[in-house]
């Protein structure tokens, strides 16, 4: 524990290595239902946006962006439901990278009844010190215990031991005799409840000498946090009244911080070195003496003594990040990448203070945080990790012959087909729906999409392209962008990130004016009516709806919203094009899971209200397949099978022969190529690494630990193109 105390003075603030940290994190709050609760966080650098999470899930529409970059964010929680209890955490976004604060718990204020306590009788002689303990009920925050003597509230001068809450009667006399009871008060809710405890104290004149004794066994273990004070109770009676002495097992009492008071040993400014066992001894000259053993456990808040370091790694290489933390109890370490848990990433394996990354990809670039948590609190260390992409080359081989030229081009990369130009629909004064598609193609598969948008009416940094925080699943073709400014003009575009971890931008949308209020309410859009849903497979649900087409307001299609019923997160959106569509199959769902589903119609200018929400559950995964009964094959069927097998064999042999012939031809051509002087090899330009070039500069500034005030960190570099200037 002494070594632990020394290490505590050597650590840096969380985020010091990164150059970015929270100057204020949200703080825990205890409140009753019906209160308005405000959480607040602030950073040393203004963030592009800040979002709030509750129990790990982002709150919907909690982050309308301020008119300018801000370093402080506040979340108002109208505490109307016990389900709102839990951890709240703010996540600050800088482009596609994010830093998460330490979480703060919102706890419901409550006061539970006392446990039953039997009636007690104490017979003591005058001059003794008598302690009466009223075990407190469960209360959040801790209840205030009040004692009554013969049904009268005791005066404020009454001595209450701070740690145990016991009532201490010093040098008792006949006036202290009587019945003692107690009550508990929750100062937040205002509740007051009475305990069943009744202690009758009978004070007698001194009589025959009697050895010391405890009226009840005092508390045996105290759990204290560093810096706190503790009063360790030890009070007994005897004739004559006993003396109390304290000693420490295997050590001395801390100098200048130990004070022997009536009924207790008071230790101030507890340190880790104070942990151990203490002995309280009562003696009055009448044997035997009595002793009480007390254990003091000192809890120490976690501290990250060595966090992950800023680094640049080559793509597809294996790497490891390390985090060391101290504290008591030993801290549990968890990892976040850009504010999200790494547990669901197949490339990443967290092993306590070690984070192993296999074949690191460009999507793994960003801010890593290791959170150290124990019973006292939570802290973190952080680092910026950059990923240098593989230098992909495009090789051209030109073969010259005497009579003709044969040109063979070999590509080491496949085609990346970009998304189409997006269409935009107004949803509200602050939000739009962006829709796009990807033409059928044999190119590289898409891992996820990103939506980018540009405020054409903004100036300065606010006019640059902004990127959505979420990775949009590849089967999704629509996305809601909220937090926009009313009466501003915007352009949108879609970026696709492919299986080779490279990306390509689609065309910019037409200029879109986000008008205030509905463009026209003369012919309002009516919501469709969901009529039927059915589970098709363990991962898909088919829905049916009715909608009366209008000649005055022809719709462009329908939006389908769905999410797991147990989830409090945002709905996933799907787009169904065409006014005559009346059915849709929702795919990529979880087996045996209930989903909330709703639909709305839309035009280019607006969207209707939502239909009623319908709940449908997907099918369960099928059981293990049962092997079919063996079939009896007759002579005729055997012959047919044999002929079919021979036909397949000839087909395979023909394919193999053809492939070998092509390979031999290609090898010959390559040999001729090396003999001819016309061979040329072309290479692509070097690829930048996630907005950072190899020359040691970050956004035009040397990367010497200084973090620019304005940051643009992205997981996948979505480079500016010529179309941005249009």
XYZ file of C-alpha atoms in Angstrom, residues 10-603:
594
model
C 3.279 10.402 -10.438
C 0.418 10.143 -12.912
C -0.723 12.620 -15.584
C -4.324 13.781 -16.118
C -6.458 11.529 -18.317
C -5.905 12.441 -21.952
C -2.661 14.391 -21.400
C -0.786 12.261 -23.936
C -3.575 12.818 -26.478
C -3.735 16.568 -25.888
C -7.497 16.289 -25.463
C -9.296 15.732 -22.170
C -12.460 16.435 -20.224
C -12.051 19.369 -17.878
C -15.375 18.387 -16.319
C -17.104 15.030 -16.519
C -20.743 14.347 -15.589
C -21.223 13.756 -11.867
C -23.448 11.184 -10.101
C -26.851 12.432 -8.997
C -29.503 11.062 -6.627
C -32.976 12.446 -7.394
C -36.651 11.575 -6.886
C -39.034 10.814 -9.745
C -40.418 14.057 -11.151
C -37.201 16.072 -10.840
C -35.327 17.674 -13.730
C -31.718 16.472 -13.712
C -28.867 18.174 -15.585
C -25.622 16.451 -16.541
C -22.730 18.531 -17.829
C -19.355 17.883 -19.441
C -16.702 20.188 -20.865
C -13.451 19.701 -22.783
C -10.244 21.639 -23.181
C -10.909 21.805 -26.959
C -14.314 22.618 -28.523
C -15.901 19.528 -30.109
C -17.717 19.420 -33.440
C -20.606 17.657 -31.708
C -21.393 15.973 -28.397
C -23.781 13.074 -27.931
C -25.036 11.510 -24.721
C -25.463 7.836 -23.910
C -27.664 6.112 -21.343
C -26.456 2.668 -20.262
C -24.333 2.446 -23.405
C -27.073 3.410 -25.921
C -27.166 6.823 -27.599
C -30.150 8.976 -26.700
C -32.306 9.940 -29.677
C -32.203 13.577 -30.804
C -30.170 14.631 -27.807
C -27.604 16.677 -29.703
C -28.865 19.611 -31.777
C -25.559 21.291 -32.618
C -24.916 24.762 -31.194
C -24.562 27.701 -33.586
C -20.791 27.535 -33.030
C -18.264 25.037 -31.755
C -18.590 24.633 -27.988
C -16.471 22.990 -25.314
C -19.428 22.471 -22.931
C -22.501 20.276 -23.303
C -25.492 19.853 -20.995
C -28.121 17.121 -20.928
C -31.506 17.718 -19.310
C -33.194 14.548 -18.090
C -36.815 14.810 -17.027
C -36.754 12.031 -14.457
C -40.270 10.641 -14.925
C -39.567 6.908 -15.008
C -37.439 4.522 -12.957
C -36.128 3.131 -16.271
C -34.161 6.360 -16.633
C -31.871 5.271 -13.816
C -28.376 4.207 -14.822
C -25.133 5.536 -16.258
C -24.982 8.694 -18.396
C -21.925 9.472 -20.487
C -21.071 12.220 -22.956
C -19.148 11.441 -26.150
C -17.347 14.275 -27.944
C -16.912 13.885 -31.709
C -14.107 15.274 -33.842
C -14.917 14.182 -37.378
C -15.277 10.390 -37.162
C -13.167 10.057 -33.997
C -14.625 10.385 -30.532
C -13.621 10.702 -26.878
C -15.944 9.406 -24.131
C -16.181 10.845 -20.637
C -16.294 8.837 -17.451
C -19.904 7.790 -16.771
C -22.109 9.250 -14.029
C -24.945 7.342 -12.375
C -28.464 8.680 -11.958
C -29.973 6.990 -8.886
C -33.568 7.042 -7.712
C -33.894 8.527 -4.229
C -35.626 6.078 -1.904
C -35.998 5.087 1.729
C -36.854 1.481 2.563
C -38.350 0.281 5.881
C -36.162 -0.660 8.843
C -35.421 -4.311 9.445
C -37.047 -5.695 12.558
C -35.110 -5.136 15.780
C -36.030 -6.854 19.077
C -36.481 -4.945 22.311
C -33.233 -4.551 24.311
C -32.534 -3.784 27.975
C -29.240 -2.380 29.249
C -28.407 -2.369 32.981
C -25.455 -0.082 33.710
C -23.956 1.696 36.681
C -23.507 5.426 36.936
C -20.457 6.955 35.292
C -20.269 4.533 32.351
C -20.301 5.507 28.669
C -23.206 3.819 26.898
C -23.498 3.427 23.126
C -26.858 2.699 21.453
C -26.757 1.613 17.828
C -29.702 2.003 15.438
C -28.957 -0.063 12.288
C -29.931 2.243 9.395
C -32.350 1.153 6.646
C -31.456 1.017 2.971
C -31.564 4.588 1.734
C -30.346 6.553 -1.279
C -28.718 8.832 -0.271
C -27.815 7.491 3.213
C -30.509 8.288 5.752
C -30.093 10.688 8.659
C -30.665 8.839 11.952
C -32.438 10.673 14.757
C -32.802 9.387 18.314
C -35.684 9.905 20.739
C -35.556 9.634 24.555
C -38.906 8.795 26.127
C -40.593 9.887 22.836
C -38.839 13.273 22.834
C -36.357 14.213 20.112
C -32.923 14.516 21.633
C -31.114 17.842 21.554
C -28.544 18.770 18.938
C -25.809 18.590 21.557
C -26.261 14.832 21.713
C -23.122 12.943 20.644
C -23.537 10.827 17.492
C -20.536 8.819 16.307
C -19.974 9.954 12.678
C -19.183 6.620 11.018
C -21.517 4.152 12.727
C -24.273 6.629 13.604
C -24.452 5.278 17.177
C -25.782 7.427 20.016
C -23.190 7.913 22.777
C -24.301 8.682 26.332
C -21.291 9.907 28.317
C -20.989 9.514 32.093
C -24.576 8.318 32.493
C -26.734 9.176 35.450
C -30.352 8.640 36.488
C -31.529 11.325 34.070
C -30.298 9.166 31.165
C -32.517 6.243 32.152
C -35.538 5.530 29.983
C -36.592 4.203 26.592
C -34.634 5.092 23.454
C -36.033 4.805 19.920
C -34.878 6.041 16.528
C -36.126 7.182 13.105
C -34.590 7.706 9.669
C -35.015 10.648 7.278
C -34.244 10.850 3.556
C -33.465 14.530 3.108
C -34.169 14.422 -0.675
C -37.583 12.752 -0.630
C -38.533 14.104 2.801
C -39.609 10.616 3.953
C -39.408 9.786 7.657
C -39.840 6.269 8.996
C -39.635 4.887 12.535
C -37.633 1.870 13.628
C -39.026 -0.968 15.724
C -35.904 -0.692 17.902
C -36.538 0.033 21.591
C -33.690 0.150 24.067
C -34.510 0.465 27.758
C -31.598 1.836 29.781
C -31.639 1.290 33.527
C -29.019 3.293 35.479
C -28.039 1.858 38.877
C -25.776 3.217 41.609
C -22.290 1.684 41.818
C -22.273 -1.745 43.453
C -19.978 -4.702 43.523
C -16.965 -4.488 41.151
C -17.658 -6.111 37.757
C -15.338 -6.847 34.852
C -15.762 -4.843 31.640
C -18.196 -5.996 28.962
C -19.703 -4.884 25.674
C -23.445 -4.170 25.635
C -23.364 -5.343 21.982
C -20.593 -6.402 19.614
C -19.281 -3.261 17.870
C -18.733 -3.076 14.124
C -15.775 -5.274 13.118
C -14.886 -3.991 9.626
C -14.674 -0.482 8.190
C -14.279 0.292 4.484
C -12.910 3.790 3.994
C -11.665 5.738 0.981
C -8.393 7.640 0.959
C -8.661 11.155 2.354
C -11.753 10.412 4.430
C -12.056 10.387 8.234
C -13.279 7.393 10.222
C -14.446 6.913 13.821
C -13.877 3.321 14.923
C -16.402 2.557 17.662
C -15.449 0.811 20.903
C -17.459 1.409 24.041
C -18.117 -0.889 27.006
C -19.350 -0.779 30.563
C -18.223 -2.166 33.919
C -17.907 -1.361 37.585
C -15.895 0.791 37.860
C -16.180 2.224 34.303
C -13.424 0.710 32.137
C -10.559 2.458 30.443
C -10.179 2.063 26.667
C -6.798 1.552 25.000
C -6.008 1.144 21.289
C -3.103 -0.491 19.515
C -2.371 -1.587 16.000
C -1.492 -5.148 15.046
C 1.973 -5.186 13.458
C 2.504 -1.464 13.641
C 1.976 1.815 15.419
C -0.995 4.168 15.281
C -0.512 6.927 12.677
C 1.093 9.938 14.332
C -0.816 13.231 14.426
C -3.790 11.611 12.671
C -5.061 9.361 15.494
C -7.265 10.812 18.222
C -8.767 8.795 21.103
C -12.259 10.206 21.772
C -14.994 8.981 24.086
C -16.314 5.727 22.636
C -14.161 5.716 19.458
C -10.748 5.989 17.817
C -10.803 8.780 15.248
C -8.420 8.585 12.281
C -8.259 11.593 9.962
C -7.123 11.855 6.315
C -6.984 8.090 5.829
C -4.019 6.850 3.768
C -3.386 3.459 2.098
C -0.750 2.819 4.768
C -3.506 2.876 7.447
C -5.005 -0.377 6.172
C -4.741 -3.213 8.677
C -6.046 -4.533 12.004
C -6.555 -2.574 15.215
C -7.312 -3.813 18.737
C -9.519 -2.056 21.272
C -9.067 -3.224 24.893
C -11.293 -2.565 27.929
C -9.911 -2.869 31.460
C -10.956 -1.631 34.892
C -8.783 -3.666 37.245
C -11.332 -6.448 37.486
C -10.279 -9.395 35.355
C -10.697 -10.451 32.717
C -9.975 -7.723 30.226
C -12.041 -7.744 27.008
C -10.802 -6.870 23.554
C -12.313 -6.230 20.147
C -10.501 -6.722 16.826
C -11.261 -4.221 14.055
C -10.191 -4.370 10.397
C -9.818 -1.183 8.352
C -9.840 -1.561 4.554
C -8.674 1.484 2.620
C -10.050 1.825 -0.903
C -8.047 3.805 -3.444
C -9.499 5.395 -6.563
C -8.072 3.958 -9.804
C -5.246 5.761 -11.561
C -3.872 4.960 -15.024
C -0.114 5.006 -14.454
C 0.786 4.087 -18.029
C -1.790 4.512 -20.757
C -1.656 3.674 -24.472
C 0.740 5.786 -26.553
C 0.087 7.746 -29.749
C 1.366 5.685 -32.667
C 1.188 4.979 -36.406
C 0.775 1.354 -37.536
C 0.996 -0.200 -40.977
C -2.266 -1.614 -42.290
C -2.689 -5.410 -42.002
C 0.018 -5.648 -39.329
C -0.566 -7.084 -35.866
C -0.151 -4.704 -32.950
C -0.804 -4.363 -29.240
C -1.770 -1.485 -26.946
C -1.054 -1.542 -23.208
C -2.628 0.111 -20.194
C -1.467 -0.110 -16.581
C -3.611 1.051 -13.664
C -3.395 0.970 -9.886
C -6.024 1.256 -7.174
C -7.698 -0.814 -4.498
C -9.641 -2.970 -5.139
C -7.657 -3.765 -8.284
C -9.285 -1.860 -11.179
C -11.102 -3.620 -14.001
C -9.909 -2.359 -17.417
C -12.159 -1.989 -20.475
C -11.394 -0.493 -23.893
C -13.217 1.904 -26.227
C -12.420 2.896 -29.823
C -13.950 6.221 -30.845
C -16.360 5.995 -27.924
C -17.553 2.455 -28.745
C -16.741 -0.872 -27.103
C -14.211 -3.032 -28.960
C -15.857 -6.291 -27.818
C -17.698 -6.839 -31.106
C -14.703 -6.363 -33.397
C -13.324 -9.666 -34.695
C -9.868 -8.101 -35.195
C -9.565 -6.925 -31.575
C -9.075 -9.018 -28.432
C -9.084 -7.184 -25.063
C -7.140 -8.989 -22.325
C -7.412 -6.678 -19.342
C -4.621 -4.146 -19.705
C -3.599 -5.538 -23.115
C -5.435 -4.846 -26.350
C -4.371 -7.149 -29.176
C -5.252 -6.069 -32.731
C -4.840 -8.617 -35.522
C -4.396 -7.283 -39.082
C -5.204 -3.691 -38.167
C -7.419 -1.903 -40.711
C -8.043 1.745 -41.568
C -11.338 1.575 -39.687
C -9.302 0.956 -36.532
C -7.775 4.449 -36.688
C -8.930 6.931 -34.080
C -8.974 7.523 -30.327
C -8.455 4.541 -28.029
C -9.367 4.747 -24.349
C -8.662 2.290 -21.556
C -11.102 2.771 -18.658
C -10.004 1.630 -15.181
C -12.914 1.094 -12.786
C -13.273 -0.044 -9.170
C -15.679 0.575 -6.285
C -14.362 4.127 -5.791
C -14.614 5.468 -9.337
C -13.484 5.429 -12.960
C -10.664 7.046 -14.899
C -9.073 6.482 -18.303
C -5.978 6.793 -20.455
C -6.178 7.655 -24.162
C -4.126 7.724 -27.354
C -4.494 8.574 -31.029
C -3.761 5.636 -33.340
C -3.184 6.244 -37.051
C -3.176 3.515 -39.693
C -0.916 3.809 -42.714
C -2.714 2.175 -45.667
C -1.087 -0.436 -47.869
C 0.394 1.120 -51.010
C -1.821 -0.440 -53.684
C -0.339 -0.483 -57.187
C -1.893 -0.846 -60.575
C 0.430 -2.804 -62.905
C 0.293 -2.536 -66.666
C 2.241 -4.944 -68.837
C 2.693 -3.910 -72.473
C 3.872 -6.610 -74.852
C 5.274 -5.690 -78.268
C 5.307 -8.205 -81.133
C 6.748 -7.799 -84.678
C 3.403 -7.904 -86.529
C 0.966 -6.750 -83.788
C 0.873 -5.520 -80.254
C -0.798 -7.529 -77.542
C -1.735 -5.501 -74.520
C -2.520 -7.367 -71.322
C -3.502 -5.305 -68.305
C -3.452 -6.914 -64.896
C -5.183 -5.081 -62.071
C -4.270 -5.795 -58.456
C -7.479 -4.133 -57.275
C -11.103 -4.704 -58.204
C -13.628 -2.073 -59.247
C -15.250 0.123 -56.559
C -18.701 1.139 -57.793
C -19.812 4.307 -55.936
C -23.350 5.039 -54.655
C -25.705 7.088 -56.798
C -26.512 10.754 -56.374
C -28.747 10.931 -53.247
C -32.329 12.182 -53.107
C -33.401 14.289 -50.145
C -36.747 14.462 -48.315
C -37.612 16.967 -45.595
C -38.703 15.324 -42.327
C -38.842 18.328 -39.977
C -37.432 21.816 -39.530
C -34.167 20.225 -38.357
C -33.914 16.902 -40.190
C -33.992 15.271 -43.626
C -33.994 11.749 -45.032
C -31.183 10.936 -47.466
C -31.846 8.115 -49.998
C -29.490 6.457 -52.440
C -28.824 3.181 -54.220
C -25.908 1.195 -55.607
C -26.240 -0.208 -59.166
C -25.858 -3.998 -59.461
C -22.194 -4.696 -60.175
C -19.477 -7.360 -59.867
C -17.176 -4.994 -57.967
C -15.898 -5.067 -54.418
C -18.485 -5.623 -51.671
C -19.330 -2.634 -49.477
C -18.631 -2.801 -45.730
C -20.602 0.291 -44.729
C -21.731 3.747 -45.869
C -21.094 7.227 -44.483
C -23.315 10.238 -45.135
C -21.654 13.615 -45.623
C -23.361 16.983 -45.786
C -22.311 20.597 -46.343
C -24.060 23.736 -45.096
C -23.858 26.108 -48.061
C -25.065 29.100 -46.021
C -22.493 28.693 -43.240
C -19.137 30.399 -43.154
C -15.714 29.435 -41.938
C -15.201 25.954 -40.509
C -18.949 25.301 -40.328
C -19.112 25.265 -44.138
C -16.884 22.236 -44.580
C -18.189 18.742 -45.237
C -19.455 17.020 -42.086
C -19.481 13.214 -41.761
C -22.094 11.129 -39.932
C -20.820 9.343 -36.842
C -22.577 6.032 -37.485
C -21.400 3.318 -39.840
C -24.469 2.549 -41.995
C -24.926 -1.144 -42.729
C -24.410 -2.109 -46.395
C -27.999 -3.272 -46.920
C -29.423 0.093 -45.776
C -30.154 2.724 -48.429
C -31.532 5.615 -46.366
C -30.351 7.661 -43.390
C -31.861 10.429 -41.271
C -29.641 13.491 -40.765
C -30.815 15.676 -37.888
C -29.513 18.742 -36.091
C -29.594 20.864 -39.275
C -30.343 24.588 -39.462
C -33.725 25.735 -40.731
C -33.828 27.847 -43.909
C -30.284 26.815 -44.849
C -29.190 25.227 -48.128
C -27.372 21.910 -48.072
C -25.648 19.401 -50.306
C -25.347 15.728 -49.434
C -23.243 12.849 -50.714
C -22.655 9.200 -49.853
C -19.283 7.561 -49.233
C -18.956 3.785 -49.515
C -16.201 1.915 -47.668
C -15.293 -1.331 -49.427
C -13.893 -4.702 -48.376
C -10.353 -3.488 -49.141
C -10.958 -0.680 -46.576
C -10.682 1.952 -49.308
C -13.589 4.303 -50.037
C -15.233 6.157 -52.892
C -17.616 9.118 -52.944
C -20.855 9.289 -54.864
C -22.026 12.427 -56.679
C -23.211 15.459 -54.738
C -26.960 15.894 -54.378
C -28.760 18.852 -55.863
C -28.872 21.932 -53.649
C -31.576 21.338 -51.015
C -33.403 24.099 -49.150
C -34.548 23.030 -45.658
C -37.682 25.140 -45.348
C -39.339 26.161 -42.107
C -42.662 24.401 -41.587
C -44.354 22.190 -44.127
C -44.103 23.554 -47.696
C -47.881 23.343 -48.026
C -50.673 22.019 -45.834
C -53.447 22.287 -48.407
C -53.025 18.681 -49.441
C -51.441 16.897 -46.453
C -49.825 13.482 -46.709
C -51.687 10.700 -44.966
C -49.860 7.887 -43.191
C -50.194 4.347 -44.519
C -51.993 1.700 -42.446
C -50.012 -1.399 -41.483
C -52.391 -4.319 -42.048
C -50.338 -7.468 -41.654
C -46.867 -8.671 -40.658
C -45.377 -12.131 -40.808
C -42.075 -13.739 -39.893
C -40.598 -15.195 -43.084
C -37.293 -16.564 -41.754
C -35.298 -16.232 -38.524
C -33.762 -13.049 -39.979
C -36.587 -11.465 -41.994
C -40.136 -10.134 -41.620
C -42.589 -9.296 -44.417
C -44.922 -6.355 -43.835
C -48.082 -5.289 -45.729
C -49.824 -1.938 -45.676
C -52.674 -0.062 -47.277
C -52.514 3.390 -48.828
C -54.977 5.322 -50.945
C -53.100 7.013 -53.775
C -53.948 10.654 -54.320
C -53.865 12.451 -57.640
C -53.321 15.745 -55.801
C -50.392 14.504 -53.730
C -48.687 11.544 -55.417
C -46.135 9.989 -53.086
C -42.632 8.908 -54.099
C -42.541 5.916 -51.793
C -42.556 4.778 -48.202
C -40.136 4.759 -45.275
C -40.046 1.625 -43.109
C -38.768 2.090 -39.529
C -37.889 -0.863 -37.305
C -35.943 -1.656 -34.134
C -35.819 -4.397 -31.513
C -38.655 -3.971 -29.007
C -36.216 -4.235 -26.097
C -34.035 -1.468 -27.537
C -34.318 2.197 -26.634
C -32.095 3.249 -29.521
C -32.877 4.865 -32.847
C -35.013 3.127 -35.465
C -33.312 1.622 -38.510
C -34.755 3.075 -41.726
C -35.426 1.413 -45.051
C -36.783 3.036 -48.211
C -39.429 1.515 -50.490
C -39.577 3.410 -53.791
C -42.811 3.814 -55.761
C -46.330 4.892 -54.828
C -47.810 1.494 -55.692
C -45.617 -0.512 -53.304
C -47.671 -2.271 -50.629
C -45.295 -4.877 -49.206
C -41.669 -5.075 -48.106
C -39.363 -7.682 -46.565
C -37.167 -6.433 -43.707
C -33.918 -8.408 -43.630
C -30.760 -8.736 -41.512
C -32.734 -9.197 -38.296
C -31.923 -11.233 -35.184
C -33.575 -14.650 -34.696
C -36.349 -15.045 -32.109
C -36.514 -11.279 -31.531
C -39.543 -8.966 -31.377
C -39.358 -5.787 -33.490
C -41.336 -2.529 -33.402
C -42.321 -1.576 -36.971
C -43.913 1.586 -38.377
C -44.285 3.134 -41.838
C -44.706 6.617 -43.318
C -45.240 7.888 -46.854
C -43.038 10.580 -48.379
C -42.599 12.986 -51.241
